[in-house]
């Protein structure tokens, strides 16, 4: 049975900071951020957006009545969840008006969460071919002002409908994965920001890539030349390039050129959004699918997922005939177009705004947030969301 991505949507908050200006403010050469790290703009989440609202906004764009009738499983991948107990999936399920006869859960393994969700979704569809699964990858990446990781923050969500006979991409059955207990990046439950050993994390990302790539080739007999492109989890766009470079020589010069050109296209959205953690790989895939117009049906894409801590996975997908008609290219272009730049001082002020943690009530002004679904406040220890369409 063919199972894979039927639809793919994306949402990022309407505010961003220019990385050249952030560099100047931090007394760093702008080229370090724009070339060395490979980021041009960084999405900033206002206080009226959290991982739940971001995910709901991403899904709202792609879900139609048929999806609503068929989705019986919602899996929310995140590493910036809002509750230790209740899953983000239940909130999104309600905000989208999905049917009650559904399972809903949250899944966590750093930036690997959405990939784990997709693999579980595939198993569910294999048993229930008529059903559809909504997979969400949503995060706000926070390292802190003036920290080493500051230039690799971001915010956004990806939503995917996984189904049988998918319109966009069939995910091939074979997959290669690797787990090892390492401390390259983590966020203790008491901390608002992540702890990261950036250099070690880079090294491990590449090490895990080598492990799963070799394992995958052994399992499948596929070679680098069989790929139109390889998409990577991108905490920042230079990262995937470092991993790709380690295997490029396995291909001919012409193939290397193709892989490098496609890699560049696959990083366009990420370059202007920043790190969105678990949705990052799928944002990269989306960037390539939407920004390269002449991709051939039947083309194979490799996908490298990495979640610190750490789990790595490599798998592949085959582009389906007519895939482009099922993308939301114009909607995503309009979303980027409508974003508003904030100054570094404004970004710092937004970053420092926080929700109460002592149980007090707060009402938020959602009039300045153009998103359809917003966080409107907190009362009785509960977050209150508003869907402006309802
Ligand atoms: N022009 C061009 N490139 C420049 C430059 C300039 N003026 N100045 C520096 N650079 C390059 C460096 O050579 C380096 O390139 P390299 O990585 O290819 O060697 C790059 O910019 C970064 O410089 P570096 O000194 O290593 O930056 P840093 O110490 O500030 O750390 C990160 C950068 C990305 C490691 C750090 O921001 C981080 O840890 N981010 C979090 C990463 C993460 O999320 N990991 C976990 C998830 S996988």
Coordinates of C-alpha atoms and ligand atoms in Angstrom, one line a residue:
X1 CA 0.0 0.0 0.0
X2 CA 1.2 3.5 -0.8
X3 CA 1.2 5.7 2.2
X4 CA 2.6 9.2 2.6
X5 CA 2.1 13.0 2.6
X6 CA -1.3 14.0 1.2
X7 CA -1.0 17.7 2.3
X8 CA 1.6 19.9 3.9
X9 CA 0.9 23.3 5.5
X10 CA 3.0 25.7 7.4
X11 CA 2.6 28.7 9.7
X12 CA 5.1 31.2 11.1
X13 CA 4.3 34.2 13.3
X14 CA 3.9 37.6 11.5
X15 CA 7.0 39.2 13.1
X16 CA 10.7 38.7 12.2
X17 CA 14.1 40.3 13.0
X18 CA 16.8 40.9 10.3
X19 CA 19.9 38.9 11.1
X20 CA 22.2 41.6 9.7
X21 CA 20.7 44.0 12.3
X22 CA 20.9 41.5 15.1
X23 CA 24.6 40.9 14.2
X24 CA 25.3 44.6 14.4
X25 CA 23.5 44.9 17.8
X26 CA 25.6 41.9 19.1
X27 CA 28.8 43.4 17.7
X28 CA 29.3 40.4 15.4
X29 CA 30.2 40.6 11.7
X30 CA 26.8 40.2 9.8
X31 CA 28.4 37.6 7.5
X32 CA 28.9 35.3 10.5
X33 CA 25.1 35.0 10.8
X34 CA 24.1 35.2 7.1
X35 CA 27.0 33.1 5.7
X36 CA 28.7 31.3 8.6
X37 CA 25.4 30.2 10.1
X38 CA 23.3 30.8 7.1
X39 CA 20.3 32.7 8.4
X40 CA 18.8 35.9 7.0
X41 CA 15.7 36.5 9.1
X42 CA 14.4 35.0 12.4
X43 CA 10.7 34.6 13.2
X44 CA 9.6 36.1 16.5
X45 CA 6.5 34.8 18.2
X46 CA 4.4 37.4 19.9
X47 CA 2.9 36.5 23.3
X48 CA -0.4 35.7 21.5
X49 CA 1.2 32.8 19.7
X50 CA 2.4 29.6 21.4
X51 CA 3.1 26.1 20.0
X52 CA -0.6 25.2 20.1
X53 CA -1.8 28.2 18.2
X54 CA 1.0 27.9 15.7
X55 CA 0.2 24.3 15.0
X56 CA -3.6 25.0 14.8
X57 CA -2.9 27.9 12.3
X58 CA -0.7 25.6 10.1
X59 CA -3.4 22.9 10.1
X60 CA -6.3 25.2 9.5
X61 CA -4.9 26.1 6.2
X62 CA -4.9 22.6 4.8
X63 CA -7.8 20.7 6.4
X64 CA -11.0 20.4 4.5
X65 CA -14.4 18.8 5.3
X66 CA -13.3 15.4 3.9
X67 CA -10.1 15.5 6.1
X68 CA -12.3 16.4 9.1
X69 CA -14.5 13.4 8.5
X70 CA -11.5 11.0 8.1
X71 CA -8.9 12.1 10.6
X72 CA -9.0 9.7 13.5
X73 CA -5.5 10.3 14.9
X74 CA -3.8 13.6 15.7
X75 CA -0.1 13.4 16.8
X76 CA 1.6 16.6 18.0
X77 CA 5.4 16.6 17.9
X78 CA 6.9 19.3 20.1
X79 CA 9.7 20.1 22.5
X80 CA 8.1 23.3 23.7
X81 CA 4.8 21.9 24.9
X82 CA 2.7 23.9 27.3
X83 CA 1.6 21.2 29.7
X84 CA 3.3 18.3 31.4
X85 CA 0.1 16.3 31.2
X86 CA -2.4 17.3 28.6
X87 CA -1.3 17.0 25.0
X88 CA -1.2 19.8 22.5
X89 CA -3.0 17.5 20.1
X90 CA -6.3 17.7 22.1
X91 CA -6.3 21.5 21.9
X92 CA -5.7 21.5 18.2
X93 CA -8.3 18.8 17.7
X94 CA -10.8 21.1 19.4
X95 CA -9.7 24.3 17.6
X96 CA -10.0 22.6 14.2
X97 CA -13.4 21.0 15.0
X98 CA -12.2 17.5 14.3
X99 CA -14.6 14.6 15.0
X100 CA -14.6 13.1 18.5
X101 CA -14.0 9.5 17.3
X102 CA -10.2 10.2 17.2
X103 CA -7.0 9.6 19.1
X104 CA -4.9 12.6 20.1
X105 CA -1.5 12.6 21.7
X106 CA 1.7 14.5 22.0
X107 CA 5.1 13.0 21.3
X108 CA 8.6 14.2 22.3
X109 CA 12.1 13.5 21.2
X110 CA 13.6 17.0 20.6
X111 CA 13.5 17.8 16.9
X112 CA 12.7 14.2 15.9
X113 CA 9.1 14.4 17.2
X114 CA 7.3 15.0 13.9
X115 CA 9.3 12.2 12.2
X116 CA 8.3 9.8 15.0
X117 CA 4.7 10.9 14.5
X118 CA 4.9 10.3 10.7
X119 CA 6.2 6.8 11.2
X120 CA 3.5 6.0 13.7
X121 CA 0.9 7.5 11.3
X122 CA 2.2 5.2 8.5
X123 CA 1.5 2.2 10.8
X124 CA -1.9 3.4 11.6
X125 CA -2.8 3.9 7.9
X126 CA -1.5 0.5 7.0
X127 CA -4.0 -1.0 9.4
X128 CA -6.8 1.5 8.6
X129 CA -6.3 2.6 4.9
X130 CA -9.5 4.7 4.9
X131 CA -8.4 6.9 7.8
X132 CA -6.2 10.0 7.7
X133 CA -3.7 11.2 10.3
X134 CA -2.9 14.8 11.2
X135 CA 0.7 15.2 12.2
X136 CA 1.9 18.5 13.7
X137 CA 5.4 19.7 14.4
X138 CA 5.3 23.0 16.3
X139 CA 7.9 24.8 18.4
X140 CA 9.2 28.1 19.6
X141 CA 13.0 27.8 19.7
X142 CA 14.4 29.9 22.6
X143 CA 18.0 30.0 23.7
X144 CA 18.0 33.4 25.3
X145 CA 19.1 37.0 24.5
X146 CA 22.9 37.4 23.9
X147 CA 23.5 33.6 24.1
X148 CA 25.6 31.5 21.7
X149 CA 22.4 30.0 20.3
X150 CA 20.5 33.3 19.9
X151 CA 21.1 33.4 16.2
X152 CA 19.5 30.0 15.8
X153 CA 16.1 30.7 17.3
X154 CA 12.8 30.8 15.4
X155 CA 9.2 29.9 15.6
X156 CA 6.7 28.0 13.4
X157 CA 4.7 24.9 12.8
X158 CA 4.2 22.4 10.0
X159 CA 1.1 20.3 9.6
X160 CA 0.9 17.2 7.5
X161 CA -2.0 15.0 6.5
X162 CA -0.8 11.4 6.2
X163 CA -3.0 9.1 4.1
X164 CA -3.1 6.1 1.7
X165 CA -2.6 7.0 -2.0
X166 CA -1.2 10.5 -1.0
X167 CA -1.3 13.4 -3.4
X168 CA 2.1 14.8 -2.7
X169 CA 4.7 12.2 -1.7
X170 CA 4.7 8.4 -1.1
X171 CA 7.0 7.6 1.8
X172 CA 9.0 4.4 1.1
X173 CA 8.7 1.5 3.6
X174 CA 12.3 1.2 4.5
X175 CA 13.9 3.5 7.1
X176 CA 17.2 3.6 9.0
X177 CA 17.4 4.9 12.6
X178 CA 19.9 5.3 15.4
X179 CA 19.6 6.2 19.1
X180 CA 22.3 7.1 21.6
X181 CA 22.1 8.8 25.0
X182 CA 24.1 12.0 24.6
X183 CA 23.8 15.5 26.1
X184 CA 24.2 17.8 23.1
X185 CA 21.0 19.8 23.7
X186 CA 18.3 19.6 26.3
X187 CA 15.8 21.7 28.3
X188 CA 15.1 20.7 31.9
X189 CA 11.5 21.1 33.0
X190 CA 12.4 24.2 35.1
X191 CA 14.0 26.1 32.3
X192 CA 12.4 28.4 29.7
X193 CA 15.5 28.2 27.5
X194 CA 17.5 25.3 26.1
X195 CA 21.0 24.2 27.1
X196 CA 23.2 23.3 24.2
X197 CA 26.7 22.3 23.5
X198 CA 26.7 23.6 19.9
X199 CA 30.0 22.2 18.7
X200 CA 29.3 18.8 20.1
X201 CA 25.8 18.8 18.7
X202 CA 27.1 19.6 15.2
X203 CA 29.5 16.8 15.5
X204 CA 26.9 14.3 16.6
X205 CA 24.4 15.4 13.9
X206 CA 27.0 14.5 11.3
X207 CA 27.9 11.3 13.1
X208 CA 24.3 10.2 13.3
X209 CA 23.8 11.1 9.6
X210 CA 26.8 8.8 8.7
X211 CA 25.3 6.0 10.7
X212 CA 21.8 6.1 9.2
X213 CA 22.9 6.9 5.7
X214 CA 25.2 3.8 5.7
X215 CA 22.5 1.7 7.3
X216 CA 19.9 2.9 4.8
X217 CA 22.1 2.2 1.8
X218 CA 22.8 -1.3 3.1
X219 CA 19.0 -2.0 3.7
X220 CA 17.8 -0.7 0.3
X221 CA 20.7 -0.8 -2.1
X222 CA 20.0 2.8 -3.1
X223 CA 22.9 5.2 -3.9
X224 CA 23.3 9.0 -3.7
X225 CA 22.7 9.1 -7.5
X226 CA 19.2 7.8 -7.0
X227 CA 18.2 11.1 -5.2
X228 CA 16.9 14.3 -6.7
X229 CA 17.6 15.9 -3.3
X230 CA 18.3 15.3 0.3
X231 CA 16.4 17.4 2.8
X232 CA 17.8 17.9 6.3
X233 CA 16.7 18.9 9.8
X234 CA 18.0 22.5 9.8
X235 CA 18.6 24.1 13.2
X236 CA 20.4 26.6 10.8
X237 CA 20.9 26.3 7.1
X238 CA 24.7 25.7 7.3
X239 CA 24.2 22.6 9.3
X240 CA 22.6 20.4 6.7
X241 CA 25.3 21.5 4.2
X242 CA 28.0 20.3 6.5
X243 CA 26.3 16.8 6.6
X244 CA 25.6 16.8 2.8
X245 CA 29.3 17.6 2.1
X246 CA 30.4 14.4 3.9
X247 CA 28.7 12.2 1.3
X248 CA 28.8 14.3 -1.9
X249 CA 31.8 12.5 -3.4
X250 CA 29.7 9.4 -3.7
X251 CA 28.0 11.1 -6.7
X252 CA 29.3 12.2 -10.1
X253 CA 30.1 15.9 -10.6
X254 CA 26.8 16.5 -12.4
X255 CA 24.8 14.8 -9.6
X256 CA 26.7 16.8 -7.0
X257 CA 25.7 20.0 -8.8
X258 CA 22.1 19.0 -8.7
X259 CA 22.2 18.0 -5.1
X260 CA 23.8 21.3 -4.1
X261 CA 21.4 23.4 -6.1
X262 CA 18.4 21.6 -4.6
X263 CA 19.9 21.8 -1.1
X264 CA 20.1 25.6 -1.5
X265 CA 16.4 25.7 -2.6
X266 CA 15.5 23.4 0.3
X267 CA 16.9 26.0 2.8
X268 CA 15.1 29.1 1.5
X269 CA 12.1 29.0 4.0
X270 CA 14.3 27.9 6.9
X271 CA 16.8 30.8 6.2
X272 CA 14.0 33.3 6.6
X273 CA 12.2 31.6 9.6
X274 CA 15.0 30.2 11.7
X275 CA 14.9 27.1 13.7
X276 CA 11.4 25.6 14.3
X277 CA 12.8 22.5 15.9
X278 CA 10.5 19.5 15.1
X279 CA 9.0 21.0 12.0
X280 CA 12.3 22.1 10.6
X281 CA 13.0 19.1 8.2
X282 CA 9.4 19.4 6.8
X283 CA 9.8 23.1 6.3
X284 CA 12.9 22.4 4.3
X285 CA 11.0 19.8 2.2
X286 CA 8.2 22.3 1.7
X287 CA 10.7 25.0 0.6
X288 CA 12.1 22.7 -2.1
X289 CA 8.6 21.5 -3.3
X290 CA 7.2 25.0 -3.5
X291 CA 10.2 26.9 -4.7
X292 CA 11.5 24.5 -7.4
X293 CA 8.8 24.4 -10.0
X294 CA 10.2 21.8 -12.4
X295 CA 10.6 18.8 -10.1
X296 CA 9.7 15.6 -11.9
X297 CA 7.1 13.2 -10.7
X298 CA 8.7 10.0 -9.5
X299 CA 11.7 11.9 -8.2
X300 CA 13.1 10.5 -4.9
X301 CA 13.9 12.7 -1.9
X302 CA 16.0 11.7 1.0
X303 CA 15.0 13.0 4.5
X304 CA 17.4 13.2 7.4
X305 CA 15.7 13.8 10.8
X306 CA 17.8 14.5 13.9
X307 CA 16.5 15.1 17.4
X308 CA 19.2 15.9 20.0
X309 CA 19.6 13.6 22.9
X310 CA 19.6 11.9 20.4
X311 CA 17.7 10.0 17.6
X312 CA 18.5 10.2 13.9
X313 CA 16.5 8.7 11.1
X314 CA 16.9 8.6 7.3
X315 CA 14.0 7.7 5.0
X316 CA 12.8 8.5 1.4
X317 CA 9.8 9.8 -0.4
X318 CA 8.7 9.6 -4.1
X319 CA 7.0 12.7 -5.6
X320 CA 3.5 11.9 -7.0
X321 CA 2.0 13.0 -10.3
X322 CA 0.2 16.3 -10.0
X323 CA 1.7 17.0 -6.6
X324 CA 2.0 20.7 -7.3
X325 CA -1.8 21.2 -7.5
X326 CA -2.0 20.0 -3.9
X327 CA 0.5 22.4 -2.4
X328 CA -0.4 25.8 -0.9
X329 CA 2.2 27.9 -2.7
X330 CA 0.3 31.1 -3.0
X331 CA -0.9 31.0 0.6
X332 CA 2.6 30.5 1.9
X333 CA 4.0 33.3 -0.4
X334 CA 1.3 35.6 1.0
X335 CA 2.2 34.7 4.5
X336 CA 5.8 35.6 4.0
X337 CA 4.8 38.7 2.2
X338 CA 2.6 39.9 5.0
X339 CA 5.3 39.6 7.7
X340 CA 6.5 42.6 9.5
X341 CA 10.0 43.4 10.5
X342 CA 10.7 44.4 14.1
X343 CA 13.8 46.2 15.4
X344 CA 16.3 44.4 17.6
X345 CA 15.0 46.4 20.6
X346 CA 11.4 45.4 19.8
X347 CA 12.5 41.8 19.4
X348 CA 14.1 41.9 22.8
X349 CA 11.0 43.4 24.4
X350 CA 8.8 40.7 22.8
X351 CA 11.2 38.0 23.9
X352 CA 11.1 39.2 27.5
X353 CA 7.3 39.3 27.7
X354 CA 6.1 36.2 29.6
X355 CA 2.9 34.6 30.7
X356 CA 2.2 34.4 34.4
X357 CA 3.4 31.3 36.2
X358 CA 1.7 31.9 39.5
X359 CA -1.9 31.1 38.4
X360 CA -2.9 34.7 38.0
X361 CA -5.4 35.7 35.2
X362 CA -4.2 37.5 32.1
X363 CA -6.1 38.8 29.1
X364 CA -4.0 39.3 26.0
X365 CA -4.6 41.9 23.2
X366 CA -5.0 39.7 20.1
X367 CA -6.1 42.7 17.9
X368 CA -2.4 43.2 16.7
X369 CA -2.0 39.5 15.8
X370 CA -3.2 38.7 12.3
X371 CA -3.3 35.0 12.9
X372 CA -6.7 33.3 12.8
X373 CA -6.0 31.3 16.0
X374 CA -4.5 33.2 18.9
X375 CA -3.8 32.7 22.6
X376 CA -6.2 35.2 24.2
X377 CA -5.3 34.8 27.8
X378 CA -5.0 32.6 30.9
X379 CA -7.6 32.1 33.6
X380 CA -8.0 29.3 36.2
X381 CA -4.6 27.9 35.1
X382 CA -6.1 27.3 31.6
X383 CA -4.9 28.8 28.3
X384 CA -7.8 30.3 26.4
X385 CA -7.5 30.2 22.6
X386 CA -9.6 32.1 20.1
X387 CA -10.4 31.1 16.5
X388 CA -11.4 34.4 14.9
X389 CA -13.3 32.5 12.2
X390 CA -15.8 31.1 14.7
Ligands
LIG1 N1 32.0 35.5 7.7 C1 31.7 34.2 7.3 N2 31.6 33.2 8.2 C2 31.9 33.4 9.5 C3 32.3 34.7 9.9 C4 32.4 35.7 9.0 N3 32.7 37.0 9.3 N4 32.6 34.6 11.3 C5 32.4 33.3 11.6 N5 32.0 32.6 10.6 C6 31.6 31.2 10.5 C7 32.6 30.3 11.3 O1 33.7 30.0 10.6 C8 31.7 29.1 11.6 O2 31.6 28.3 10.4 P1 31.9 26.7 10.5 O3 30.8 26.2 11.4 O4 31.7 26.3 9.1 O5 33.2 26.5 11.0 C9 30.3 29.7 11.7 O6 30.4 31.0 11.2 C10 29.8 29.8 13.1 O7 30.8 30.4 13.9 P2 31.2 29.9 15.3 O8 32.3 30.6 15.8 O9 31.3 28.4 15.3 O10 29.8 30.3 16.0 P3 29.3 30.2 17.5 O11 30.4 29.8 18.5 O12 28.6 31.4 17.8 O13 28.3 28.9 17.4 C11 26.4 27.7 16.8 C12 27.4 28.8 16.4 C13 25.5 27.4 15.6 C14 27.1 26.4 17.1 C15 25.5 28.2 18.0 O14 24.7 29.3 17.6 C16 24.6 27.1 18.5 O15 25.0 26.3 19.4 N6 23.3 27.0 18.1 C17 22.4 26.0 18.5 C18 22.6 24.8 17.6 C19 21.5 23.8 17.9 O16 20.4 24.1 18.0 N7 21.9 22.5 18.0 C20 21.0 21.5 18.4 C21 20.0 21.1 17.4 S1 20.7 20.1 16.2

